[in-house]
PDB file of C-alpha atoms in Angstrom:
ATOM      1  CA  ASN I   1     141.875-127.051  71.170  1.00 71.00           C
ATOM      2  CA  ALA I   2     139.402-127.717  73.995  1.00 80.00           C
ATOM      3  CA  GLY I   3     141.994-128.579  76.669  1.00 94.00           C
ATOM      4  CA  VAL I   4     140.487-130.769  79.390  1.00 96.00           C
ATOM      5  CA  THR I   5     136.757-131.458  79.286  1.00 97.00           C
ATOM      6  CA  GLN I   6     134.570-133.313  81.778  1.00 98.00           C
ATOM      7  CA  THR I   7     131.198-134.956  81.352  1.00 97.00           C
ATOM      8  CA  PRO I   8     128.718-134.436  82.971  1.00 97.00           C
ATOM      9  CA  LYS I   9     128.914-131.056  84.680  1.00 96.00           C
ATOM     10  CA  PHE I  10     126.279-131.849  87.302  1.00 97.00           C
ATOM     11  CA  ARG I  11     124.730-135.071  88.557  1.00 96.00           C
ATOM     12  CA  VAL I  12     122.472-136.155  91.374  1.00 97.00           C
ATOM     13  CA  LEU I  13     122.580-139.812  92.396  1.00 97.00           C
ATOM     14  CA  LYS I  14     120.706-141.868  94.914  1.00 97.00           C
ATOM     15  CA  THR I  15     122.694-143.937  97.406  1.00 98.00           C
ATOM     16  CA  GLY I  16     123.737-147.210  95.801  1.00 97.00           C
ATOM     17  CA  GLN I  17     123.502-146.022  92.205  1.00 97.00           C
ATOM     18  CA  SER I  18     126.497-146.170  89.913  1.00 96.00           C
ATOM     19  CA  MET I  19     127.886-143.717  87.413  1.00 96.00           C
ATOM     20  CA  THR I  20     130.944-142.935  85.319  1.00 97.00           C
ATOM     21  CA  LEU I  21     132.599-139.562  84.937  1.00 98.00           C
ATOM     22  CA  LEU I  22     134.452-138.965  81.701  1.00 97.00           C
ATOM     23  CA  CYS I  23     137.545-136.830  81.320  1.00 98.00           C
ATOM     24  CA  ALA I  24     138.987-136.084  77.904  1.00 98.00           C
ATOM     25  CA  GLN I  25     142.079-134.095  76.912  1.00 97.00           C
ATOM     26  CA  ASP I  26     143.307-133.121  73.468  1.00 96.00           C
ATOM     27  CA  MET I  27     146.830-132.010  74.413  1.00 93.00           C
ATOM     28  CA  ASN I  28     148.462-135.436  74.030  1.00 93.00           C
ATOM     29  CA  HIS I  29     149.388-135.428  77.713  1.00 93.00           C
ATOM     30  CA  GLU I  30     150.768-138.598  79.248  1.00 93.00           C
ATOM     31  CA  TYR I  31     149.613-138.051  82.823  1.00 93.00           C
ATOM     32  CA  MET I  32     146.005-137.743  83.957  1.00 95.00           C
ATOM     33  CA  TYR I  33     144.506-137.332  87.414  1.00 95.00           C
ATOM     34  CA  TRP I  34     141.210-137.410  89.256  1.00 97.00           C
ATOM     35  CA  TYR I  35     140.708-135.229  92.335  1.00 97.00           C
ATOM     36  CA  ARG I  36     137.866-134.463  94.624  1.00 97.00           C
ATOM     37  CA  GLN I  37     137.412-131.084  96.268  1.00 97.00           C
ATOM     38  CA  ASP I  38     135.524-130.686  99.514  1.00 93.00           C
ATOM     39  CA  PRO I  39     135.014-127.416 101.387  1.00 83.00           C
ATOM     40  CA  GLY I  40     138.080-126.367 103.348  1.00 72.00           C
ATOM     41  CA  MET I  41     140.128-129.405 102.316  1.00 76.00           C
ATOM     42  CA  GLY I  42     141.831-128.419  99.110  1.00 85.00           C
ATOM     43  CA  LEU I  43     142.057-131.102  96.461  1.00 94.00           C
ATOM     44  CA  ARG I  44     142.683-134.760  97.236  1.00 94.00           C
ATOM     45  CA  LEU I  45     144.012-137.170  94.662  1.00 94.00           C
ATOM     46  CA  ILE I  46     141.761-140.167  93.993  1.00 96.00           C
ATOM     47  CA  HIS I  47     143.580-142.025  91.197  1.00 96.00           C
ATOM     48  CA  TYR I  48     146.071-141.140  88.544  1.00 94.00           C
ATOM     49  CA  SER I  49     147.503-142.554  85.333  1.00 94.00           C
ATOM     50  CA  VAL I  50     150.976-142.147  83.864  1.00 92.00           C
ATOM     51  CA  GLY I  51     150.035-143.580  80.498  1.00 92.00           C
ATOM     52  CA  GLU I  52     147.518-145.492  78.452  1.00 94.00           C
ATOM     53  CA  GLY I  53     146.568-148.737  80.138  1.00 93.00           C
ATOM     54  CA  THR I  54     148.105-147.863  83.514  1.00 94.00           C
ATOM     55  CA  THR I  55     146.437-146.517  86.652  1.00 96.00           C
ATOM     56  CA  ALA I  56     147.424-146.087  90.281  1.00 94.00           C
ATOM     57  CA  LYS I  57     145.823-145.183  93.581  1.00 94.00           C
ATOM     58  CA  GLY I  58     146.103-141.751  95.098  1.00 92.00           C
ATOM     59  CA  GLU I  59     145.317-140.526  98.587  1.00 90.00           C
ATOM     60  CA  VAL I  60     141.577-141.379  98.682  1.00 94.00           C
ATOM     61  CA  PRO I  61     140.873-144.254  96.238  1.00 96.00           C
ATOM     62  CA  ASP I  62     138.256-146.220  98.212  1.00 96.00           C
ATOM     63  CA  GLY I  63     134.873-146.431  96.512  1.00 96.00           C
ATOM     64  CA  TYR I  64     136.232-145.409  93.102  1.00 98.00           C
ATOM     65  CA  ASN I  65     137.624-147.218  90.081  1.00 97.00           C
ATOM     66  CA  VAL I  66     139.314-145.821  86.994  1.00 98.00           C
ATOM     67  CA  SER I  67     140.288-146.853  83.515  1.00 97.00           C
ATOM     68  CA  ARG I  68     142.549-145.379  80.845  1.00 97.00           C
ATOM     69  CA  LEU I  69     141.917-147.392  77.716  1.00 95.00           C
ATOM     70  CA  LYS I  70     142.813-144.493  75.428  1.00 96.00           C
ATOM     71  CA  LYS I  71     145.492-141.908  76.029  1.00 96.00           C
ATOM     72  CA  GLN I  72     143.097-139.019  75.749  1.00 97.00           C
ATOM     73  CA  ASN I  73     140.416-140.372  78.108  1.00 98.00           C
ATOM     74  CA  PHE I  74     140.379-141.109  81.819  1.00 98.00           C
ATOM     75  CA  LEU I  75     137.198-142.528  83.345  1.00 98.00           C
ATOM     76  CA  LEU I  76     136.215-142.410  87.005  1.00 98.00           C
ATOM     77  CA  GLY I  77     133.588-144.883  88.179  1.00 98.00           C
ATOM     78  CA  LEU I  78     131.484-145.017  91.295  1.00 96.00           C
ATOM     79  CA  GLU I  79     130.057-148.514  91.635  1.00 92.00           C
ATOM     80  CA  SER I  80     127.774-147.866  94.602  1.00 96.00           C
ATOM     81  CA  ALA I  81     127.505-144.183  95.433  1.00 96.00           C
ATOM     82  CA  ALA I  82     127.466-143.025  99.046  1.00 97.00           C
ATOM     83  CA  PRO I  83     126.583-139.612 100.506  1.00 97.00           C
ATOM     84  CA  SER I  84     130.248-139.221 101.517  1.00 96.00           C
ATOM     85  CA  GLN I  85     131.065-139.068  97.811  1.00 97.00           C
ATOM     86  CA  THR I  86     129.150-135.828  97.406  1.00 97.00           C
ATOM     87  CA  SER I  87     131.845-133.501  96.135  1.00 97.00           C
ATOM     88  CA  VAL I  88     133.199-131.592  93.186  1.00 97.00           C
ATOM     89  CA  TYR I  89     135.379-133.787  91.004  1.00 98.00           C
ATOM     90  CA  PHE I  90     138.194-132.359  88.926  1.00 98.00           C
ATOM     91  CA  CYS I  91     140.175-134.052  86.244  1.00 97.00           C
ATOM     92  CA  ALA I  92     143.635-132.813  85.306  1.00 95.00           C
ATOM     93  CA  SER I  93     146.348-133.685  82.839  1.00 94.00           C
ATOM     94  CA  SER I  94     150.010-132.850  82.370  1.00 91.00           C
ATOM     95  CA  PRO I  95     152.881-133.777  80.092  1.00 88.00           C
ATOM     96  CA  ARG I  96     155.290-136.434  81.338  1.00 78.00           C
ATOM     97  CA  GLY I  97     157.130-135.446  84.484  1.00 64.00           C
ATOM     98  CA  ASN I  98     156.452-132.848  87.125  1.00 59.00           C
ATOM     99  CA  ALA I  99     158.262-129.922  85.546  1.00 70.00           C
ATOM    100  CA  TRP I 100     154.889-128.892  84.245  1.00 77.00           C
ATOM    101  CA  ALA I 101     151.763-127.651  85.920  1.00 82.00           C
ATOM    102  CA  GLN I 102     148.560-129.561  85.616  1.00 90.00           C
ATOM    103  CA  TYR I 103     145.735-128.440  83.349  1.00 93.00           C
ATOM    104  CA  PHE I 104     142.362-128.785  85.031  1.00 96.00           C
ATOM    105  CA  GLY I 105     138.941-129.512  83.636  1.00 97.00           C
ATOM    106  CA  PRO I 106     135.865-127.472  84.602  1.00 96.00           C
ATOM    107  CA  GLY I 107     134.719-129.921  87.290  1.00 97.00           C
ATOM    108  CA  THR I 108     131.714-132.161  87.919  1.00 97.00           C
ATOM    109  CA  ARG I 109     129.439-131.375  90.840  1.00 97.00           C
ATOM    110  CA  LEU I 110     128.075-134.650  92.209  1.00 97.00           C
ATOM    111  CA  THR I 111     125.419-134.911  94.895  1.00 97.00           C
ATOM    112  CA  VAL I 112     124.528-138.274  96.430  1.00 97.00           C
ATOM    113  CA  THR I 113     121.271-138.336  98.374  1.00 97.00           C
TER     114      THR I 113
ATOM    115  CA  GLU J   1     152.524-138.870 105.149  1.00 80.00           C
ATOM    116  CA  LEU J   2     153.108-135.678 103.222  1.00 85.00           C
ATOM    117  CA  LYS J   3     151.303-132.678 104.656  1.00 91.00           C
ATOM    118  CA  VAL J   4     150.971-129.280 103.043  1.00 94.00           C
ATOM    119  CA  GLU J   5     149.893-126.330 105.148  1.00 96.00           C
ATOM    120  CA  GLN J   6     148.988-122.809 104.138  1.00 97.00           C
ATOM    121  CA  ASN J   7     148.912-119.699 106.258  1.00 97.00           C
ATOM    122  CA  PRO J   8     146.650-117.833 106.502  1.00 97.00           C
ATOM    123  CA  LEU J   9     143.564-119.757 105.426  1.00 95.00           C
ATOM    124  CA  PHE J  10     141.548-116.560 105.068  1.00 96.00           C
ATOM    125  CA  LEU J  11     142.884-113.143 104.197  1.00 94.00           C
ATOM    126  CA  SER J  12     140.991-109.926 103.830  1.00 95.00           C
ATOM    127  CA  MET J  13     143.040-106.990 102.680  1.00 92.00           C
ATOM    128  CA  GLN J  14     142.562-103.538 101.272  1.00 94.00           C
ATOM    129  CA  GLU J  15     143.462-102.540  97.772  1.00 96.00           C
ATOM    130  CA  GLY J  16     146.953-101.183  97.508  1.00 96.00           C
ATOM    131  CA  LYS J  17     148.357-103.198 100.402  1.00 96.00           C
ATOM    132  CA  ASN J  18     151.043-105.886 100.324  1.00 96.00           C
ATOM    133  CA  TYR J  19     150.807-109.314 101.872  1.00 95.00           C
ATOM    134  CA  THR J  20     152.404-112.755 101.824  1.00 97.00           C
ATOM    135  CA  ILE J  21     150.838-116.210 101.811  1.00 98.00           C
ATOM    136  CA  TYR J  22     152.954-119.035 103.198  1.00 98.00           C
ATOM    137  CA  CYS J  23     153.056-122.669 102.155  1.00 98.00           C
ATOM    138  CA  ASN J  24     154.870-125.229 104.318  1.00 97.00           C
ATOM    139  CA  TYR J  25     155.297-128.883 103.464  1.00 96.00           C
ATOM    140  CA  SER J  26     156.509-131.815 105.493  1.00 94.00           C
ATOM    141  CA  THR J  27     158.759-133.823 103.187  1.00 87.00           C
ATOM    142  CA  THR J  28     161.522-133.197 100.709  1.00 84.00           C
ATOM    143  CA  SER J  29     160.352-131.822  97.385  1.00 82.00           C
ATOM    144  CA  ASP J  30     162.161-129.581  94.941  1.00 80.00           C
ATOM    145  CA  ARG J  31     159.020-128.833  92.952  1.00 87.00           C
ATOM    146  CA  LEU J  32     156.179-126.626  94.074  1.00 93.00           C
ATOM    147  CA  TYR J  33     153.142-125.273  92.266  1.00 94.00           C
ATOM    148  CA  TRP J  34     150.768-122.398  92.857  1.00 96.00           C
ATOM    149  CA  TYR J  35     147.224-122.351  91.514  1.00 96.00           C
ATOM    150  CA  ARG J  36     144.368-119.899  91.582  1.00 97.00           C
ATOM    151  CA  GLN J  37     140.685-120.793  91.807  1.00 96.00           C
ATOM    152  CA  ASP J  38     137.838-118.339  91.348  1.00 96.00           C
ATOM    153  CA  PRO J  39     134.525-119.188  93.056  1.00 91.00           C
ATOM    154  CA  GLY J  40     132.700-121.962  91.244  1.00 90.00           C
ATOM    155  CA  LYS J  41     135.493-122.311  88.708  1.00 94.00           C
ATOM    156  CA  SER J  42     138.343-124.637  87.980  1.00 95.00           C
ATOM    157  CA  LEU J  43     142.007-124.233  88.938  1.00 95.00           C
ATOM    158  CA  GLU J  44     144.429-122.181  86.902  1.00 95.00           C
ATOM    159  CA  SER J  45     148.178-122.588  87.091  1.00 93.00           C
ATOM    160  CA  LEU J  46     150.099-119.540  88.316  1.00 96.00           C
ATOM    161  CA  PHE J  47     153.655-120.686  88.958  1.00 95.00           C
ATOM    162  CA  VAL J  48     155.822-123.769  88.737  1.00 93.00           C
ATOM    163  CA  LEU J  49     158.917-123.554  90.964  1.00 93.00           C
ATOM    164  CA  LEU J  50     161.482-126.158  90.025  1.00 88.00           C
ATOM    165  CA  SER J  51     164.472-125.650  92.298  1.00 86.00           C
ATOM    166  CA  ASN J  52     165.711-124.197  95.546  1.00 88.00           C
ATOM    167  CA  GLY J  53     165.833-120.433  95.352  1.00 90.00           C
ATOM    168  CA  ALA J  54     163.485-120.246  92.383  1.00 91.00           C
ATOM    169  CA  VAL J  55     161.594-116.974  92.094  1.00 94.00           C
ATOM    170  CA  LYS J  56     158.883-116.197  89.566  1.00 96.00           C
ATOM    171  CA  GLN J  57     156.815-113.087  89.065  1.00 97.00           C
ATOM    172  CA  GLU J  58     153.670-112.336  87.121  1.00 95.00           C
ATOM    173  CA  GLY J  59     152.077-108.962  87.523  1.00 96.00           C
ATOM    174  CA  ARG J  60     151.420-108.267  91.194  1.00 97.00           C
ATOM    175  CA  LEU J  61     152.250-111.823  92.298  1.00 98.00           C
ATOM    176  CA  MET J  62     155.686-113.193  93.095  1.00 98.00           C
ATOM    177  CA  ALA J  63     156.398-116.737  94.253  1.00 98.00           C
ATOM    178  CA  SER J  64     159.557-118.154  95.765  1.00 97.00           C
ATOM    179  CA  LEU J  65     160.770-121.534  96.959  1.00 96.00           C
ATOM    180  CA  ASP J  66     163.151-122.493  99.766  1.00 95.00           C
ATOM    181  CA  THR J  67     163.471-126.267  99.625  1.00 92.00           C
ATOM    182  CA  LYS J  68     165.742-126.410 102.673  1.00 93.00           C
ATOM    183  CA  ALA J  69     163.104-124.742 104.834  1.00 94.00           C
ATOM    184  CA  ARG J  70     160.330-126.572 102.939  1.00 95.00           C
ATOM    185  CA  LEU J  71     158.648-123.229 102.457  1.00 96.00           C
ATOM    186  CA  SER J  72     157.172-121.327  99.571  1.00 97.00           C
ATOM    187  CA  THR J  73     155.778-117.826  99.641  1.00 98.00           C
ATOM    188  CA  LEU J  74     153.320-116.035  97.403  1.00 98.00           C
ATOM    189  CA  HIS J  75     153.757-112.298  97.743  1.00 98.00           C
ATOM    190  CA  ILE J  76     151.058-109.891  96.680  1.00 97.00           C
ATOM    191  CA  THR J  77     152.092-106.352  95.841  1.00 97.00           C
ATOM    192  CA  ALA J  78     149.601-103.467  95.798  1.00 95.00           C
ATOM    193  CA  ALA J  79     146.584-105.743  95.786  1.00 95.00           C
ATOM    194  CA  VAL J  80     143.653-105.097  93.478  1.00 96.00           C
ATOM    195  CA  HIS J  81     140.111-106.496  93.637  1.00 95.00           C
ATOM    196  CA  ASP J  82     140.744-108.790  90.656  1.00 95.00           C
ATOM    197  CA  LEU J  83     143.147-110.810  92.789  1.00 97.00           C
ATOM    198  CA  SER J  84     140.294-111.994  95.018  1.00 97.00           C
ATOM    199  CA  ALA J  85     140.306-115.796  94.730  1.00 97.00           C
ATOM    200  CA  THR J  86     141.468-118.910  96.534  1.00 96.00           C
ATOM    201  CA  TYR J  87     145.155-119.717  96.147  1.00 97.00           C
ATOM    202  CA  PHE J  88     146.476-123.249  96.465  1.00 97.00           C
ATOM    203  CA  CYS J  89     150.009-124.530  96.695  1.00 96.00           C
ATOM    204  CA  ALA J  90     150.844-128.127  95.799  1.00 94.00           C
ATOM    205  CA  VAL J  91     153.922-130.310  96.032  1.00 92.00           C
ATOM    206  CA  ASP J  92     154.842-133.499  94.242  1.00 85.00           C
ATOM    207  CA  PRO J  93     157.843-135.383  95.621  1.00 79.00           C
ATOM    208  CA  ASN J  94     157.202-138.358  93.318  1.00 78.00           C
ATOM    209  CA  TYR J  95     157.766-136.677  89.971  1.00 75.00           C
ATOM    210  CA  GLY J  96     154.299-136.307  88.567  1.00 73.00           C
ATOM    211  CA  GLN J  97     152.756-139.227  90.392  1.00 76.00           C
ATOM    212  CA  ASN J  98     151.355-137.789  93.581  1.00 78.00           C
ATOM    213  CA  PHE J  99     150.411-134.158  93.874  1.00 85.00           C
ATOM    214  CA  VAL J 100     149.385-133.044  97.363  1.00 90.00           C
ATOM    215  CA  PHE J 101     147.532-129.764  97.699  1.00 93.00           C
ATOM    216  CA  GLY J 102     147.347-127.371 100.593  1.00 94.00           C
ATOM    217  CA  PRO J 103     143.924-126.389 101.972  1.00 94.00           C
ATOM    218  CA  GLY J 104     143.928-123.084 100.124  1.00 96.00           C
ATOM    219  CA  THR J 105     144.032-119.430 101.151  1.00 97.00           C
ATOM    220  CA  ARG J 106     140.867-117.499 100.431  1.00 96.00           C
ATOM    221  CA  LEU J 107     141.832-113.935  99.580  1.00 96.00           C
ATOM    222  CA  SER J 108     139.393-111.043  99.533  1.00 97.00           C
ATOM    223  CA  VAL J 109     140.648-107.683  98.359  1.00 96.00           C
ATOM    224  CA  LEU J 110     138.381-104.905  99.496  1.00 93.00           C
ATOM    225  CA  PRO J 111     138.106-101.519  97.776  1.00 85.00           C
TER     226      PRO J 111
END
């Protein structure tokens, strides 16, 4: 039981490049989330999904796209990276409903130069 | 817009002392979460508070929720160095669809 895993752990991109971050969970959770964490700002929700095939925007969705083709995977895409997207990205999952805490992945440290 | 504030943002305390971290939020929510993050690591769930008046305790940490005051507290009793970390509170008024985190309280427990 690996919990929530994220790939890759580190990445450096040049401005304008694209990439996809992969989040996978093996707990059969319905809900999945992508956050970014910047110094002194806590975590901010980028996009979330309440089930396979459904996604929704969070607080800071601009510049990102997501897909949830399989229940266990949630992908975060950056089509044209910008330096403002330099951050640590966390994926999380939880069972249906908010009576449960979220389980977080280890994070992906992304630097855009 | 939902805002979540934490006070203090930085806390340095000596081992053996007691202290409280406060979490205020700006809109109605009967669910509140506390997480811990060690430097360079991911977040770990500490408490899930599901109703007004809820109180939960684990070791030297105790969390409570007052939904009428829109306030949660995280009380630290007889702090030890191992409690040094950043503590986040989060609320979700939309039932699993929009978690909003506070900025975090960075706690340092000095010997």
